[in-house]
């Protein structure tokens, strides 16, 4: 043990449990799937004890917005109170081509199921520190948004009109989805982002006693989102979309909002890893074969148009019923006439 402590001091890491953590962080060139190596990038990561975050003359790489506040255990984007917005944004534009963002978060509150809201957004966008209606951040964003939506706005509207989605199109909330915006596309909050969703899955993340995680991986223009929310330390697939084109030098952030319905939305950590496939050149050593992306887009993506048809008005419904009734009467009359003719022909055969 004394030899281990001496070795840690020799590396300038001090001693004790924290020194061991620092040593582990230095060894985070982890061999991943399919020969992919992951390197933790501290300048884009947010971890405890959040040193300097929230100070007026902050030396932190992160900045708070709105009602967000920092504690010793988490960054609370919004408290369990009505009409709150909060966000946290990284100050440094990301120059990594391939990356993975691991999000440790918690959503909890006093509201009962489907009486809570509104959710949180994880961002990689051109603009930062802009409050707005999309889970506390600006609409018509340029970049990627991954949303944990805890309130089914569209479903509730359909229920009030006594309409329902079919089992193949209905979504179970809380719901995780992703959207790529080009700066001119609006997030349709009344439809819970359905028209421009590139993928999603149900994610029951509220009021759990164990840790909940999302991992967002962007590798070779393929976007993969997985969740670990069951307390089993196992990733579960949620979104896998090829042909996603995201520019460099965008900003990472997280935001949240409450309205009439509320929840606590907490970020425990945001850890960004640089991804490098086996044999890949270090940054600056490549031959520049990939052209630079200027506008975010998704290959072969068409907005969804699967809204439920509007119910017919009373006059239209009456007209349809009247036509059906007239058609039924005509069918009965034709049937009676045909039967009478058949009877006449039958009698003639006997005489």
Short mmCIF file of C-alpha atoms in Angstrom, two decimals:
data_model
loop_
_atom_site.label_atom_id
_atom_site.label_comp_id
_atom_site.label_asym_id
_atom_site.label_seq_id
_atom_site.Cartn_x
_atom_site.Cartn_y
_atom_site.Cartn_z
CA UNK A 1 0.00 0.00 0.00
CA UNK A 2 2.83 2.37 0.85
CA UNK A 3 4.37 1.62 -2.52
CA UNK A 4 1.09 2.43 -4.28
CA UNK A 5 0.77 5.76 -2.44
CA UNK A 6 4.34 6.63 -3.34
CA UNK A 7 3.62 5.84 -6.98
CA UNK A 8 0.55 8.11 -6.96
CA UNK A 9 2.54 10.96 -5.42
CA UNK A 10 5.27 10.40 -7.98
CA UNK A 11 2.70 10.96 -10.73
CA UNK A 12 1.60 14.20 -9.05
CA UNK A 13 -1.85 12.79 -8.19
CA UNK A 14 -1.66 13.11 -4.39
CA UNK A 15 -3.03 10.28 -2.27
CA UNK A 16 -6.31 8.74 -1.12
CA UNK A 17 -9.46 7.63 -3.00
CA UNK A 18 -9.61 10.76 -5.14
CA UNK A 19 -6.05 10.12 -6.31
CA UNK A 20 -7.11 6.67 -7.44
CA UNK A 21 -9.99 8.22 -9.40
CA UNK A 22 -7.60 10.64 -11.03
CA UNK A 23 -5.35 7.75 -12.00
CA UNK A 24 -8.29 5.90 -13.52
CA UNK A 25 -9.26 8.98 -15.51
CA UNK A 26 -5.79 9.10 -16.98
CA UNK A 27 -6.27 5.53 -18.19
CA UNK A 28 -9.60 6.19 -19.91
CA UNK A 29 -8.45 5.13 -23.32
CA UNK A 30 -10.97 2.31 -23.19
CA UNK A 31 -11.28 -0.26 -25.94
CA UNK A 32 -14.95 -0.17 -27.05
CA UNK A 33 -17.19 -1.92 -29.52
CA UNK A 34 -15.91 -2.90 -32.94
CA UNK A 35 -12.38 -1.65 -32.23
CA UNK A 36 -13.51 1.84 -31.16
CA UNK A 37 -11.48 3.64 -28.50
CA UNK A 38 -13.03 6.19 -26.14
CA UNK A 39 -11.13 9.10 -24.62
CA UNK A 40 -12.73 11.26 -21.95
CA UNK A 41 -12.60 14.95 -22.90
CA UNK A 42 -12.71 16.94 -19.70
CA UNK A 43 -13.24 20.32 -21.36
CA UNK A 44 -16.63 19.12 -22.63
CA UNK A 45 -17.59 17.11 -19.51
CA UNK A 46 -19.49 18.05 -16.35
CA UNK A 47 -18.80 16.04 -13.19
CA UNK A 48 -18.86 16.48 -9.43
CA UNK A 49 -17.90 18.56 -7.51
CA UNK A 50 -18.80 21.11 -10.26
CA UNK A 51 -15.90 23.32 -9.26
CA UNK A 52 -16.46 26.98 -10.12
CA UNK A 53 -19.88 26.41 -11.69
CA UNK A 54 -22.29 29.20 -10.92
CA UNK A 55 -19.67 31.66 -9.65
CA UNK A 56 -19.82 35.20 -11.00
CA UNK A 57 -16.23 35.01 -12.28
CA UNK A 58 -16.42 31.34 -13.17
CA UNK A 59 -13.42 29.38 -14.31
CA UNK A 60 -15.75 26.51 -15.24
CA UNK A 61 -16.28 25.35 -18.80
CA UNK A 62 -20.02 25.39 -18.09
CA UNK A 63 -22.55 28.16 -17.60
CA UNK A 64 -25.99 28.22 -15.97
CA UNK A 65 -29.09 29.86 -17.43
CA UNK A 66 -32.48 30.77 -15.99
CA UNK A 67 -33.65 28.91 -12.87
CA UNK A 68 -30.84 26.35 -12.99
CA UNK A 69 -28.89 25.95 -9.77
CA UNK A 70 -25.91 23.87 -8.66
CA UNK A 71 -25.75 21.67 -5.55
CA UNK A 72 -23.07 19.31 -4.30
CA UNK A 73 -24.81 16.29 -5.84
CA UNK A 74 -26.44 17.54 -9.04
CA UNK A 75 -27.31 20.51 -11.22
CA UNK A 76 -31.03 21.18 -10.94
CA UNK A 77 -32.32 22.60 -14.21
CA UNK A 78 -35.83 23.21 -12.87
CA UNK A 79 -37.39 22.66 -9.44
CA UNK A 80 -40.78 21.05 -8.88
CA UNK A 81 -42.51 24.39 -9.33
CA UNK A 82 -44.69 25.88 -12.05
CA UNK A 83 -43.40 28.02 -14.94
CA UNK A 84 -39.66 27.46 -14.53
CA UNK A 85 -36.91 27.21 -17.16
CA UNK A 86 -33.28 26.36 -16.71
CA UNK A 87 -30.27 25.21 -18.69
CA UNK A 88 -26.57 24.47 -18.54
CA UNK A 89 -24.27 25.03 -21.52
CA UNK A 90 -20.68 24.28 -22.34
CA UNK A 91 -18.62 27.33 -23.28
CA UNK A 92 -16.31 25.58 -25.78
CA UNK A 93 -17.42 24.62 -29.31
CA UNK A 94 -16.76 20.94 -29.95
CA UNK A 95 -14.26 20.19 -32.72
CA UNK A 96 -14.57 16.39 -32.47
CA UNK A 97 -15.87 14.56 -35.52
CA UNK A 98 -16.96 11.42 -33.66
CA UNK A 99 -18.09 11.48 -30.03
CA UNK A 100 -20.20 9.88 -27.32
CA UNK A 101 -22.10 11.78 -24.64
CA UNK A 102 -23.10 9.92 -21.48
CA UNK A 103 -25.87 11.66 -19.53
CA UNK A 104 -26.58 10.80 -15.88
CA UNK A 105 -29.91 12.42 -14.98
CA UNK A 106 -32.89 12.18 -12.66
CA UNK A 107 -36.52 13.26 -13.09
CA UNK A 108 -38.74 13.16 -10.03
CA UNK A 109 -41.56 15.05 -8.36
CA UNK A 110 -44.85 14.98 -6.50
CA UNK A 111 -47.09 14.77 -9.56
CA UNK A 112 -48.90 11.55 -10.39
CA UNK A 113 -48.48 9.72 -13.71
CA UNK A 114 -49.26 11.96 -16.70
CA UNK A 115 -49.76 14.87 -14.29
CA UNK A 116 -46.17 16.04 -14.44
CA UNK A 117 -44.00 17.89 -16.91
CA UNK A 118 -42.56 18.86 -19.10
CA UNK A 119 -39.24 17.03 -19.58
CA UNK A 120 -35.68 17.85 -20.59
CA UNK A 121 -33.59 18.31 -23.71
CA UNK A 122 -29.99 17.33 -24.44
CA UNK A 123 -28.43 19.54 -27.08
CA UNK A 124 -25.64 19.77 -29.65
CA UNK A 125 -26.43 23.07 -31.39
CA UNK A 126 -24.93 26.08 -33.11
CA UNK A 127 -26.37 28.57 -30.60
CA UNK A 128 -26.16 28.39 -26.82
CA UNK A 129 -27.66 30.11 -23.77
CA UNK A 130 -30.96 30.94 -25.47
CA UNK A 131 -34.12 30.29 -23.46
CA UNK A 132 -37.21 29.24 -25.36
CA UNK A 133 -40.27 26.97 -25.63
CA UNK A 134 -38.52 23.68 -26.51
CA UNK A 135 -37.89 22.17 -23.08
CA UNK A 136 -36.48 25.50 -21.96
CA UNK A 137 -34.37 26.20 -25.05
CA UNK A 138 -34.83 28.09 -28.33
CA UNK A 139 -37.03 26.82 -31.15
CA UNK A 140 -35.85 26.55 -34.76
CA UNK A 141 -32.48 25.37 -33.53
CA UNK A 142 -29.62 24.26 -35.75
CA UNK A 143 -28.21 20.91 -34.63
CA UNK A 144 -29.34 17.90 -32.63
CA UNK A 145 -31.89 17.69 -29.84
CA UNK A 146 -32.59 14.56 -27.79
CA UNK A 147 -35.71 14.95 -25.67
CA UNK A 148 -37.12 13.16 -22.64
CA UNK A 149 -40.78 14.17 -22.85
CA UNK A 150 -42.80 13.32 -19.74
CA UNK A 151 -46.21 14.73 -20.70
CA UNK A 152 -48.30 13.50 -23.69
CA UNK A 153 -49.75 16.75 -25.06
CA UNK A 154 -51.12 15.24 -28.26
CA UNK A 155 -52.55 12.16 -26.57
CA UNK A 156 -54.44 14.33 -24.07
CA UNK A 157 -55.87 16.47 -26.87
CA UNK A 158 -57.13 13.38 -28.67
CA UNK A 159 -58.64 12.01 -25.48
CA UNK A 160 -60.58 15.24 -24.99
CA UNK A 161 -61.98 14.80 -28.52
CA UNK A 162 -62.63 11.09 -27.90
CA UNK A 163 -60.08 10.06 -30.55
CA UNK A 164 -57.26 7.61 -30.14
CA UNK A 165 -54.18 6.46 -32.01
CA UNK A 166 -53.99 2.89 -33.21
CA UNK A 167 -51.64 0.57 -31.27
CA UNK A 168 -49.06 0.87 -34.07
CA UNK A 169 -48.80 4.66 -33.83
CA UNK A 170 -49.54 5.34 -30.14
CA UNK A 171 -46.56 6.36 -28.00
CA UNK A 172 -46.23 5.49 -24.32
CA UNK A 173 -44.94 8.31 -22.11
CA UNK A 174 -42.42 9.27 -20.83
CA UNK A 175 -40.99 9.17 -24.34
CA UNK A 176 -37.45 9.74 -25.62
CA UNK A 177 -37.04 11.15 -29.13
CA UNK A 178 -34.45 12.86 -31.33
CA UNK A 179 -34.72 15.67 -33.87
CA UNK A 180 -32.22 17.28 -36.23
CA UNK A 181 -32.96 20.94 -36.96
CA UNK A 182 -31.53 23.15 -39.71
CA UNK A 183 -32.40 26.50 -38.15
CA UNK A 184 -35.80 26.87 -39.82
CA UNK A 185 -37.77 23.83 -38.59
CA UNK A 186 -39.99 24.30 -35.54
CA UNK A 187 -40.49 21.70 -32.85
CA UNK A 188 -44.22 20.90 -32.78
CA UNK A 189 -44.86 20.90 -29.04
CA UNK A 190 -48.61 20.27 -29.41
CA UNK A 191 -47.78 17.01 -31.18
CA UNK A 192 -44.83 16.17 -28.91
CA UNK A 193 -42.36 16.57 -31.79
CA UNK A 194 -43.88 13.73 -33.79
CA UNK A 195 -43.64 15.32 -37.30
CA UNK A 196 -39.83 15.74 -37.22
CA UNK A 197 -38.86 12.86 -34.96
CA UNK A 198 -36.07 10.72 -36.49
CA UNK A 199 -36.51 7.98 -33.88
CA UNK A 200 -37.67 7.31 -30.35
CA UNK A 201 -38.77 4.88 -27.67
CA UNK A 202 -40.68 4.77 -24.41
CA UNK A 203 -38.52 5.47 -21.36
CA UNK A 204 -40.08 5.18 -17.91
CA UNK A 205 -37.66 7.41 -16.02
CA UNK A 206 -39.71 9.21 -13.35
CA UNK A 207 -39.41 8.70 -9.61
CA UNK A 208 -36.98 5.79 -9.79
CA UNK A 209 -34.79 4.76 -6.87
CA UNK A 210 -31.85 3.85 -9.09
CA UNK A 211 -29.63 5.84 -11.47
CA UNK A 212 -30.82 6.61 -15.00
CA UNK A 213 -28.58 7.17 -18.01
CA UNK A 214 -28.74 8.11 -21.68
CA UNK A 215 -25.84 7.63 -24.08
CA UNK A 216 -25.78 9.55 -27.38
CA UNK A 217 -23.20 8.25 -29.83
CA UNK A 218 -22.27 9.95 -33.11
CA UNK A 219 -19.84 7.85 -35.14
CA UNK A 220 -19.27 7.95 -38.90
CA UNK A 221 -22.45 9.99 -39.36
CA UNK A 222 -24.54 7.40 -37.55
CA UNK A 223 -26.59 8.50 -34.54
CA UNK A 224 -27.22 5.90 -31.85
CA UNK A 225 -29.11 6.54 -28.61
CA UNK A 226 -29.28 3.96 -25.83
CA UNK A 227 -30.78 4.04 -22.33
CA UNK A 228 -29.93 2.42 -19.01
CA UNK A 229 -33.00 3.04 -16.84
CA UNK A 230 -33.83 -0.35 -15.34
CA UNK A 231 -31.14 -0.45 -12.67
CA UNK A 232 -29.43 -3.43 -14.36
CA UNK A 233 -26.33 -1.62 -15.70
CA UNK A 234 -27.34 -2.68 -19.20
CA UNK A 235 -27.78 -0.47 -22.26
CA UNK A 236 -31.01 -0.82 -24.20
CA UNK A 237 -31.31 0.31 -27.82
CA UNK A 238 -33.62 3.26 -28.51
CA UNK A 239 -32.55 5.09 -31.69
CA UNK A 240 -30.25 4.07 -34.54
CA UNK A 241 -30.21 6.34 -37.60
CA UNK A 242 -27.55 6.40 -40.35
CA UNK A 243 -26.88 9.40 -42.57
CA UNK A 244 -27.04 12.03 -39.81
CA UNK A 245 -24.91 15.03 -40.78
CA UNK A 246 -23.86 17.35 -37.96
CA UNK A 247 -21.40 20.25 -38.32
CA UNK A 248 -18.33 20.67 -36.15
CA UNK A 249 -17.88 23.42 -33.54
CA UNK A 250 -21.37 23.25 -32.08
CA UNK A 251 -22.11 23.43 -28.33
CA UNK A 252 -23.33 20.82 -25.86
CA UNK A 253 -26.02 21.69 -23.35
CA UNK A 254 -29.03 20.51 -21.37
CA UNK A 255 -32.26 22.35 -20.58
CA UNK A 256 -35.65 21.83 -19.00
CA UNK A 257 -38.96 23.55 -18.45
CA UNK A 258 -42.12 23.25 -16.38
CA UNK A 259 -45.54 24.74 -17.06
CA UNK A 260 -48.75 24.11 -15.17
CA UNK A 261 -47.36 20.64 -14.47
CA UNK A 262 -43.99 20.25 -12.77
CA UNK A 263 -41.05 18.01 -11.89
CA UNK A 264 -37.50 18.26 -10.62
CA UNK A 265 -35.11 17.85 -13.57
CA UNK A 266 -31.55 17.10 -12.43
CA UNK A 267 -28.29 16.54 -14.29
CA UNK A 268 -25.75 14.54 -12.28
CA UNK A 269 -23.07 14.38 -14.96
CA UNK A 270 -22.38 14.90 -18.65
CA UNK A 271 -19.34 12.97 -19.88
CA UNK A 272 -18.10 13.40 -23.42
CA UNK A 273 -15.78 10.87 -25.03
CA UNK A 274 -13.87 11.23 -28.26
CA UNK A 275 -14.37 8.12 -30.43
CA UNK A 276 -11.61 6.78 -32.62
CA UNK A 277 -11.82 3.58 -34.61
CA UNK A 278 -8.89 1.20 -34.67
CA UNK A 279 -6.15 2.49 -36.98
CA UNK A 280 -7.74 5.93 -37.30
CA UNK A 281 -5.45 8.96 -37.56
CA UNK A 282 -5.24 11.41 -34.71
CA UNK A 283 -6.89 14.80 -35.31
CA UNK A 284 -4.88 16.73 -37.88
CA UNK A 285 -3.34 13.59 -39.39
CA UNK A 286 -6.22 12.64 -41.64
CA UNK A 287 -6.29 13.24 -45.37
CA UNK A 288 -9.50 15.28 -45.21
CA UNK A 289 -11.49 12.89 -47.39
CA UNK A 290 -14.81 13.85 -45.73
CA UNK A 291 -16.29 17.15 -46.80
CA UNK A 292 -17.28 19.57 -44.06
CA UNK A 293 -20.94 19.64 -43.07
CA UNK A 294 -22.40 23.15 -43.02
CA UNK A 295 -26.10 22.49 -42.36
CA UNK A 296 -27.48 19.72 -40.12
CA UNK A 297 -29.55 17.14 -42.00
CA UNK A 298 -30.60 13.49 -42.14
CA UNK A 299 -30.32 11.54 -45.39
CA UNK A 300 -33.62 10.35 -46.88
CA UNK A 301 -35.73 11.74 -44.05
CA UNK A 302 -39.30 12.90 -44.65
CA UNK A 303 -41.38 14.54 -41.92
CA UNK A 304 -44.08 12.27 -40.53
CA UNK A 305 -47.66 13.01 -41.56
CA UNK A 306 -49.49 10.53 -39.38
CA UNK A 307 -51.83 12.87 -37.54
CA UNK A 308 -55.28 11.52 -36.84
CA UNK A 309 -57.95 12.82 -39.24
CA UNK A 310 -60.18 15.52 -37.85
CA UNK A 311 -63.62 14.24 -36.81
CA UNK A 312 -66.51 15.02 -39.18
CA UNK A 313 -68.84 17.87 -38.35
CA UNK A 314 -72.44 17.14 -37.34
CA UNK A 315 -73.76 18.13 -40.79
CA UNK A 316 -71.25 15.92 -42.61
CA UNK A 317 -72.04 13.00 -40.31
CA UNK A 318 -75.79 13.48 -40.92
CA UNK A 319 -75.22 13.55 -44.68
CA UNK A 320 -73.23 10.33 -44.58
CA UNK A 321 -75.87 8.59 -42.45
CA UNK A 322 -78.63 9.82 -44.77
CA UNK A 323 -76.83 8.49 -47.83
CA UNK A 324 -76.31 5.15 -46.10
CA UNK A 325 -80.03 5.02 -45.22
CA UNK A 326 -81.11 5.88 -48.78
CA UNK A 327 -78.71 3.26 -50.12
CA UNK A 328 -80.17 0.66 -47.74
CA UNK A 329 -83.75 1.52 -48.80
CA UNK A 330 -82.84 1.25 -52.49
CA UNK A 331 -81.18 -2.10 -51.86
CA UNK A 332 -84.31 -3.38 -50.05
CA UNK A 333 -86.60 -2.18 -52.86
CA UNK A 334 -84.45 -3.82 -55.51
CA UNK A 335 -84.42 -7.00 -53.46
CA UNK A 336 -88.22 -7.02 -53.15
CA UNK A 337 -88.73 -6.42 -56.89
CA UNK A 338 -86.24 -9.18 -57.77
CA UNK A 339 -88.01 -11.60 -55.41
CA UNK A 340 -91.43 -10.83 -56.89
CA UNK A 341 -90.15 -11.44 -60.43
CA UNK A 342 -88.60 -14.72 -59.33
CA UNK A 343 -91.93 -15.83 -57.85
CA UNK A 344 -93.82 -14.96 -61.09
CA UNK A 345 -91.34 -16.94 -63.17
CA UNK A 346 -91.66 -19.89 -60.79
CA UNK A 347 -95.49 -19.95 -61.11
CA UNK A 348 -95.30 -19.85 -64.95
CA UNK A 349 -93.17 -23.00 -64.95
CA UNK A 350 -95.93 -24.94 -63.14
CA UNK A 351 -98.72 -23.96 -65.60
#
